[in-house]
Structures are given as structure tokens and as C-alpha cells.
mmCIF file of C-alpha atoms in Angstrom:
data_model
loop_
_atom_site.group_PDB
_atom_site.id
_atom_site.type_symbol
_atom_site.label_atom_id
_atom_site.label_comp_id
_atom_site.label_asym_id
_atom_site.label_seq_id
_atom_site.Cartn_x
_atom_site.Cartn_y
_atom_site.Cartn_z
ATOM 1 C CA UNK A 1 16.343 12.110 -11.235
ATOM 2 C CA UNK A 2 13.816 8.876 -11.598
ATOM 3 C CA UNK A 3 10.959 9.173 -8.652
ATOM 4 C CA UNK A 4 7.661 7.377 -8.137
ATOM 5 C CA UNK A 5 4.214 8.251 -7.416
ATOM 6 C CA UNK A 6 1.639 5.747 -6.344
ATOM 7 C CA UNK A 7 -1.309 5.826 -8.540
ATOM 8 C CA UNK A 8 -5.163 7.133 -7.672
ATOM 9 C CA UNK A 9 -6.411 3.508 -8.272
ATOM 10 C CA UNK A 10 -4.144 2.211 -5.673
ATOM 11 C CA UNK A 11 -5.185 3.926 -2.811
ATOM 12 C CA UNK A 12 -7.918 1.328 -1.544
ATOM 13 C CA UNK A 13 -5.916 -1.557 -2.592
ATOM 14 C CA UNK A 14 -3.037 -0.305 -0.845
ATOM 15 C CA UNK A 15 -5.107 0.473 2.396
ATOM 16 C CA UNK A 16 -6.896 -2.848 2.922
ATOM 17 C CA UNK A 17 -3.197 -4.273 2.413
ATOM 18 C CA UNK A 18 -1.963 -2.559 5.005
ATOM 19 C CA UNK A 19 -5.233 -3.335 7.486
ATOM 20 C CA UNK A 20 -4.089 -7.015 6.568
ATOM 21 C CA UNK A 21 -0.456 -6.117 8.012
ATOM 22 C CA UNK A 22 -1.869 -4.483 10.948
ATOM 23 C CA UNK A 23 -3.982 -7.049 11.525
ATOM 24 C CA UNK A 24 -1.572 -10.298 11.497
ATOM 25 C CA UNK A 25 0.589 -7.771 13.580
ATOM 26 C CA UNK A 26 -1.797 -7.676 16.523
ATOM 27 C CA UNK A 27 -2.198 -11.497 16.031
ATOM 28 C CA UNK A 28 1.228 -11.942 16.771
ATOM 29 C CA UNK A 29 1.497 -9.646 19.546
ATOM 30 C CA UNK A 30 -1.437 -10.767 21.451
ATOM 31 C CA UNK A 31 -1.208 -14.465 20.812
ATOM 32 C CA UNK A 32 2.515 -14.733 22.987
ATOM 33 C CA UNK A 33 1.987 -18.739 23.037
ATOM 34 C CA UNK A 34 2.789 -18.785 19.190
ATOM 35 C CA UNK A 35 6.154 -20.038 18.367
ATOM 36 C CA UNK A 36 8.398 -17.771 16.984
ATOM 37 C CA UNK A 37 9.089 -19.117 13.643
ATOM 38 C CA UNK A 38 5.149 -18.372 12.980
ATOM 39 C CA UNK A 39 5.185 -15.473 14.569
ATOM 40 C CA UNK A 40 7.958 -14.268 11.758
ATOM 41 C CA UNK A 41 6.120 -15.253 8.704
ATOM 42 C CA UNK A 42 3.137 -13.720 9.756
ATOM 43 C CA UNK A 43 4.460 -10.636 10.124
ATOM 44 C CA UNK A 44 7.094 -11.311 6.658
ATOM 45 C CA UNK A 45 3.865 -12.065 4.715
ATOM 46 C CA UNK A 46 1.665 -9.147 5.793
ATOM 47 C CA UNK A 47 4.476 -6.554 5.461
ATOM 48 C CA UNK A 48 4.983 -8.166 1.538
ATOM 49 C CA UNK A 49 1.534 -8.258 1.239
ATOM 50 C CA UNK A 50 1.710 -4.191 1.905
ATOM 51 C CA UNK A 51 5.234 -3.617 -0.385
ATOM 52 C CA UNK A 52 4.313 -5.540 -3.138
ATOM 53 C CA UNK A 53 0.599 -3.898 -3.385
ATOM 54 C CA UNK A 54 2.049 -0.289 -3.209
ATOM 55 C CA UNK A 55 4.728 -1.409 -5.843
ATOM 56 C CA UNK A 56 1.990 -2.602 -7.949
ATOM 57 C CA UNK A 57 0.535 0.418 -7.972
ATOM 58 C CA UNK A 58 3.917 2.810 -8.909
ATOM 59 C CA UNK A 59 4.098 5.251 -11.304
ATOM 60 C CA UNK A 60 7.911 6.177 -12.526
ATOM 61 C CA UNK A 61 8.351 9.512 -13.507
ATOM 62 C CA UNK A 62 9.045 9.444 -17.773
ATOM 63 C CA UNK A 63 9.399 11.833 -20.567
ATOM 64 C CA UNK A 64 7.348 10.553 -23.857
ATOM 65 C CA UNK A 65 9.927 10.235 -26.549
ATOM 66 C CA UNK A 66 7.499 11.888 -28.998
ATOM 67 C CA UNK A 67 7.948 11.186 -32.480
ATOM 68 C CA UNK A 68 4.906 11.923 -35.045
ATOM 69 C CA UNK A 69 5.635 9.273 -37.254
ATOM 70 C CA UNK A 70 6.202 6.378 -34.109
ATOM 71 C CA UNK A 71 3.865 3.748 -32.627
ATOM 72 C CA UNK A 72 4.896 4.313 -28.785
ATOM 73 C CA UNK A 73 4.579 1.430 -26.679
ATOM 74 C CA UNK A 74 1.556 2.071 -24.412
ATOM 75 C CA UNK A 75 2.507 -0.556 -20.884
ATOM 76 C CA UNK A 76 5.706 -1.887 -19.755
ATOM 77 C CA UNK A 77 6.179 -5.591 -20.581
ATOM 78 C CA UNK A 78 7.591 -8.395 -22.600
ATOM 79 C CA UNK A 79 6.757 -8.674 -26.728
ATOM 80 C CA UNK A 80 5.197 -11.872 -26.890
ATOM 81 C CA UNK A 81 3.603 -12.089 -30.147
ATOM 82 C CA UNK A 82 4.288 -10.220 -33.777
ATOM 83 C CA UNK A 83 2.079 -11.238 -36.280
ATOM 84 C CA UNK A 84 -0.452 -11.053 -39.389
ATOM 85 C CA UNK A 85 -4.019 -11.036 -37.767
ATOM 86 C CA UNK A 86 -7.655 -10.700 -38.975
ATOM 87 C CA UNK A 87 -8.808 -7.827 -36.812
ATOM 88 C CA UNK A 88 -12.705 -8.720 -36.277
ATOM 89 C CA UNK A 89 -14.562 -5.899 -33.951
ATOM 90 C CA UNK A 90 -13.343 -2.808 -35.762
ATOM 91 C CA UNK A 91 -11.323 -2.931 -39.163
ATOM 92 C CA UNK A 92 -12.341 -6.762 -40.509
ATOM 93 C CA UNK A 93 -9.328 -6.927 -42.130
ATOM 94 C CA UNK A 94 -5.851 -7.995 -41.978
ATOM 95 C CA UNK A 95 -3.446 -5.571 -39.239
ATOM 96 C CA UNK A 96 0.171 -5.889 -37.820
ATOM 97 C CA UNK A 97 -0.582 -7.453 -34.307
ATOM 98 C CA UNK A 98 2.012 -6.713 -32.068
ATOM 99 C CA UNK A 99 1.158 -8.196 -27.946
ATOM 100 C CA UNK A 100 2.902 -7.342 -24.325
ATOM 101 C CA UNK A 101 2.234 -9.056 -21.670
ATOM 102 C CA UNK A 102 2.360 -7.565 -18.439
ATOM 103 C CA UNK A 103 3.742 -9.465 -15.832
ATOM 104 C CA UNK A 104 2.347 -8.088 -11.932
ATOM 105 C CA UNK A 105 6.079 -6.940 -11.400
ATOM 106 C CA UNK A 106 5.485 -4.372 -14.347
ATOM 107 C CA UNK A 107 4.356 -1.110 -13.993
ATOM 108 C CA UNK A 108 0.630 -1.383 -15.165
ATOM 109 C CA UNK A 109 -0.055 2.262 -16.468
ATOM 110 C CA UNK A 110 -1.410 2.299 -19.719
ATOM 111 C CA UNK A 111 -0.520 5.790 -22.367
ATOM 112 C CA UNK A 112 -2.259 6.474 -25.728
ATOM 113 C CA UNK A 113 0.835 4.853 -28.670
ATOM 114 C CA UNK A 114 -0.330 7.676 -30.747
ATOM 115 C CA UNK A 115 -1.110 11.605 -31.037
ATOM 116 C CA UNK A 116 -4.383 10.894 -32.927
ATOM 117 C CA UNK A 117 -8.328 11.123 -32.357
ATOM 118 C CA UNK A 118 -10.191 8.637 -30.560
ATOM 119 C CA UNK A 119 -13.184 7.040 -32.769
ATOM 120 C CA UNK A 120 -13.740 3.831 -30.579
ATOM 121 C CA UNK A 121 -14.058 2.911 -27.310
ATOM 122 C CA UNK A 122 -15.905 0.031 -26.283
ATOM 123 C CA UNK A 123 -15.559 -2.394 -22.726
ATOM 124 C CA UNK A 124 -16.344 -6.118 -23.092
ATOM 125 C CA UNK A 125 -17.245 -8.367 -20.524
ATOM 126 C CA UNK A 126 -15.154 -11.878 -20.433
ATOM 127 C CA UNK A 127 -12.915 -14.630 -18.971
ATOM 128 C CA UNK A 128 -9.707 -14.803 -17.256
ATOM 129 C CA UNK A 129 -7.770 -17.444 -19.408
ATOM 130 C CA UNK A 130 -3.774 -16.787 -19.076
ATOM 131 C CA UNK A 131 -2.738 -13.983 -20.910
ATOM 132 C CA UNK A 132 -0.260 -15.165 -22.820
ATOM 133 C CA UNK A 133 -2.778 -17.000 -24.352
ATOM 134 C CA UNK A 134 -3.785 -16.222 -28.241
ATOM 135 C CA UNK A 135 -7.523 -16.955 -27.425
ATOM 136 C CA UNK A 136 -7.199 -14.102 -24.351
ATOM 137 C CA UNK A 137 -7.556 -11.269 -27.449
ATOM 138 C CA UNK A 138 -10.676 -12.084 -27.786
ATOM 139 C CA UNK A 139 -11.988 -14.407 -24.894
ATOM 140 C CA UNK A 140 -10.746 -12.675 -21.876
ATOM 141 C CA UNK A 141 -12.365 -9.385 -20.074
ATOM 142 C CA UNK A 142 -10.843 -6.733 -22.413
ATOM 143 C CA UNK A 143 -11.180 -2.534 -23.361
ATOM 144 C CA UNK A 144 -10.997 -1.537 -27.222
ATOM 145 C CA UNK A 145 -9.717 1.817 -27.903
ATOM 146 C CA UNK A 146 -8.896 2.994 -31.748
ATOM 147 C CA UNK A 147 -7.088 6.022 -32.637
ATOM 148 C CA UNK A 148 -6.552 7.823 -35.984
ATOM 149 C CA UNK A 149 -3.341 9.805 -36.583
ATOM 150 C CA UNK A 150 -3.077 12.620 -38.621
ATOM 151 C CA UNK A 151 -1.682 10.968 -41.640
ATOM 152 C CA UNK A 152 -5.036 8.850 -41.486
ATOM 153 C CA UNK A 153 -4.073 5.818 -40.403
ATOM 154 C CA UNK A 154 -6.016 4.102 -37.443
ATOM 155 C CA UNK A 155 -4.365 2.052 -34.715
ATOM 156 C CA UNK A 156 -6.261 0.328 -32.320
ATOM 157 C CA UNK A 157 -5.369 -1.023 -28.944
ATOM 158 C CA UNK A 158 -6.832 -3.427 -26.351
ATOM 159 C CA UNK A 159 -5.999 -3.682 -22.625
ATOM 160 C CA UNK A 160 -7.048 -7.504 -21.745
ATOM 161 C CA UNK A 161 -7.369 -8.573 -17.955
ATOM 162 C CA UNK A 162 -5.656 -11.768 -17.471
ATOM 163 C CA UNK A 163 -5.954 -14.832 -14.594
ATOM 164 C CA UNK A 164 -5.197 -12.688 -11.869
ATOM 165 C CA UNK A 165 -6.220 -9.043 -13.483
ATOM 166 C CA UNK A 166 -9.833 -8.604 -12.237
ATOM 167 C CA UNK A 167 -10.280 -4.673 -13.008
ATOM 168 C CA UNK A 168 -9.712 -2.885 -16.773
ATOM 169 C CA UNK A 169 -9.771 0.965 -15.346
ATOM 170 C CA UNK A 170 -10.188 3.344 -18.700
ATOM 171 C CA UNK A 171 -10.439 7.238 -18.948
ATOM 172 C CA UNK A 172 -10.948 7.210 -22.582
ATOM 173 C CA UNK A 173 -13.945 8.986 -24.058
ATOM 174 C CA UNK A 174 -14.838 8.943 -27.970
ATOM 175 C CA UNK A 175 -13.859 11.783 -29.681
ATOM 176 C CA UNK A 176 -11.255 13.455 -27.693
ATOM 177 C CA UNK A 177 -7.982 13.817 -28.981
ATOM 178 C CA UNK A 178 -5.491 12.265 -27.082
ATOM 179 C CA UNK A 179 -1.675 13.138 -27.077
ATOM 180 C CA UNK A 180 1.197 10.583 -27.438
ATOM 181 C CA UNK A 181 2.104 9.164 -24.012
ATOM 182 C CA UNK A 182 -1.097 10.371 -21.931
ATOM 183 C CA UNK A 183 -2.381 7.865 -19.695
ATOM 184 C CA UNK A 184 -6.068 6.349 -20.629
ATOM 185 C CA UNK A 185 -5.863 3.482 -18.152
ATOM 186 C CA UNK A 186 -4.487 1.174 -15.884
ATOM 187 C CA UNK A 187 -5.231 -2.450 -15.620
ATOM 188 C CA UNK A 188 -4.994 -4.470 -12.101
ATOM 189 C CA UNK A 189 -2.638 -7.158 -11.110
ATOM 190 C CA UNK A 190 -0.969 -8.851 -14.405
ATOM 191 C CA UNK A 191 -2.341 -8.381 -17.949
ATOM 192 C CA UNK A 192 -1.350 -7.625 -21.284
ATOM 193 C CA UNK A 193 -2.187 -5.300 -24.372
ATOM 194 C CA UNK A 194 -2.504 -5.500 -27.778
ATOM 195 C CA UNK A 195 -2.168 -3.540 -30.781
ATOM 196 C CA UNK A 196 -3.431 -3.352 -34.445
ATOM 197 C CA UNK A 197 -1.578 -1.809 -36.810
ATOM 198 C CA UNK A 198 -1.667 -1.047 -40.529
ATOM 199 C CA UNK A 199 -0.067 -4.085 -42.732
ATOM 200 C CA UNK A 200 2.505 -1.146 -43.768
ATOM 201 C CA UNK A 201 4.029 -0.082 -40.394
ATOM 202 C CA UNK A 202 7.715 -0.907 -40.019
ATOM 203 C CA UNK A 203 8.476 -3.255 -37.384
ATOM 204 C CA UNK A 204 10.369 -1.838 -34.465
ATOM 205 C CA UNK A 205 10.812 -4.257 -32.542
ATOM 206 C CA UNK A 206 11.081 -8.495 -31.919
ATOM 207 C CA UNK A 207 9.836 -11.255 -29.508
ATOM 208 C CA UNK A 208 11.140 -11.140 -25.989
ATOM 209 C CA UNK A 209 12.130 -7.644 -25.920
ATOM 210 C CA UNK A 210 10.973 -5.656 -22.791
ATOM 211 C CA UNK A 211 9.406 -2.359 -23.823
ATOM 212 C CA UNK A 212 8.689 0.568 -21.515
ATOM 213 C CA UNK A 213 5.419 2.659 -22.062
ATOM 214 C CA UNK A 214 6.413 6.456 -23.678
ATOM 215 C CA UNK A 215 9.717 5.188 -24.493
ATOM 216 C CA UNK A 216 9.902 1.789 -26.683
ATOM 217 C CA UNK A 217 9.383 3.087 -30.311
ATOM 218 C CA UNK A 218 7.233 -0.323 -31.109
ATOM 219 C CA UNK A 219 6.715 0.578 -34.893
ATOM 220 C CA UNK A 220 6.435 3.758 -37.662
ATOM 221 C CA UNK A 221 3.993 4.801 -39.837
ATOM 222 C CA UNK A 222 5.449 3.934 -43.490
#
């Protein structure tokens, strides 16, 4: 049975939403020379104001579908770009990109695509160009983690904030070894992530598909 849990990060979010809803409530009520078709959206848009915030903010219940030799997807979202990329803050080389961007109707909690070791972490300040954008990579706010698998291979990821993401939220720390499907993050109102695989990794997937973190096998370790 699928259930939800609202996530840590949420909480304040979800609070000041719900103020808001309060708030236009007791406008309504003590204003009673409003019409009534005013009176209705005020009270339709602070109660979606509070829904939508607290869906944000879900976590769904999921079992990793651990497999040593799979890339795991690590957010919920659409594939929006596969290609041959020169990787230039960590390998300086050519990788397998592979991008999902996160709409805000996705769940937004990011897991580790790998069992592995974590030998990078670093947070970069930026803009907040459209995600879908190629230049958001490397323009826009964004988190770099890398991981190295067993088999020595390193894969690194990047959560990127996008127009309306504001907040990159990572519990990463160099050196720890993190465990196929963990969470190391969440990233705040619409997004996307990308990852950097070796040139030999088989291909898993193709543009437009929807992925789910834990679950979508996005590529395998030749």
C-alpha cells in the first residue's frame, strides 16, 4: 500500500501557506460588504495555495530497485536531454549526459543513482535561467555531487535550481558512502538534475520518458 509523508523541509513552507489561508479567510469573513464571487476565490486561492504547498513537499513511500550494476534515477521527472558532453568542474573530459527536469508537480526528493563513495561535493552560487535550458548546467544556482562505484567508475550528479527553484537543500558530506536510493537532497519548487556518466554506460532510457527516483533504471555500468 502507496502512502505519503510530508518532508522535514516542508514544514515552514507549509505553515506560512496555511497563515496565508487563514488569513484571506478572516478577510472574507469580516469584510461582509464583499461580493460573493470575491469572496469565493479568495478563499479557492488560499486553500490551493495550502494543497499545492503540502503536495510539493510529499514524499511517496518506494522500495529502491537495487541493482549493482544500474544507474538509478535520482528525482522524478521528464528525460529531456541524452547526450555527449565535455564535463568541465570534475572529469574534463567527455561523459554520457543524461538531464530530468523537474516540473513543481513532481516529487522533488533527490536519492544517491549509485551504491558508491562520495569524493565531491561542492555548492555553487548562480542564476535562475529556465531549466530546460542547456546553459542552466552550468549558469544556474546548482550542487555537484560525484560518486565512485565499486567497479571504479565515477558518476557525478548535479541538482540545478531553476526560475522558480530558489533553495538547493543537500545532506551530502565527502567521503561517506552512500547507498543506492538514499536521499542526499531535495530541491524547492521546479528544477532539474543532471548526470555524468562514463562514455561506456548503456543507455537505459530515451527523451520524454518520465522516470521515478529508486525505480527508473536510467543506465548500466558496461
Amino acid at each position: 500500500m502507496k502512502y505519503y509523508k510530508i518532508h522535514k523541509e516542508g514544514t515552514l513552507f507549509i505553515i506560512i501557506a496555511f497563515l496565508i489561508a487563514m488569513a484571506l479567510l478572516a478577510t472574507v469573513l469580516y469584510f461582509s460588504a464583499m461580493s460573493l464571487p470575491l469572496k469565493i476565490l479568495l478563499i479557492v486561492c488560499g486553500f490551493s495555495l495550502w494543497c499545492f504547498v503540502t503536495f510539493f513537499f510529499r514524499v511517496p513511500s518506494r522500495t529502491t530497485l537495487h541493482n549493482d550494476n544500474a544507474i538509478v534515477a535520482p528525482a522524478d521527472g521528464t528525460i529531456i536531454q541524452i547526450l555527449e558532453e565535455v564535463e568541465t568542474e570534475y572529469f574534463n573530459e567527455k561523459r554520457m549526459q543524461i538531464s530530468i527536469f523537474m516540473s513543481p508537480l513532481n516529487v522533488h526528493v533527490n536519492t544517491y543513482p549509485i551504491d558508491g563513495k562520495v569524493t565531491y561535493v561542492k555548492y555553487h552560487k548562480g542564476k535562475h535561467f529556465v531549466a530546460r535550458l542547456p546553459k542552466a548546467s552550468k549558469d544556474n544556482e546548482h550542487n555537484t555531487v560525484v560518486q565512485k562505484h565499486e567497479c571504479g567508475e565515477e558518476v557525478l550528479f548535479r541538482q540545478i535550481a531553476g526560475t522558480v527553484a530558489r533553495r538547493i537543500v543537500s545532506y551530502t558530506k565527502r567521503g561517506e558512502l552512500a547507498q543506492q536510493g538514499a536521499e542526499m537532497g531535495i530541491i524547492k519548487f521546479g528544477s532539474r538534475v543532471d548526470l555524468f556518466l562514463p562514455l561506456s554506460a548503456k543507455i537505459n532510457v530515451k527523451l520524454e520518458e518520465k522516470v521515478k527516483s529508486k525505480i527508473t533504471h536510467l543506465a548500466y555500468f558496461s
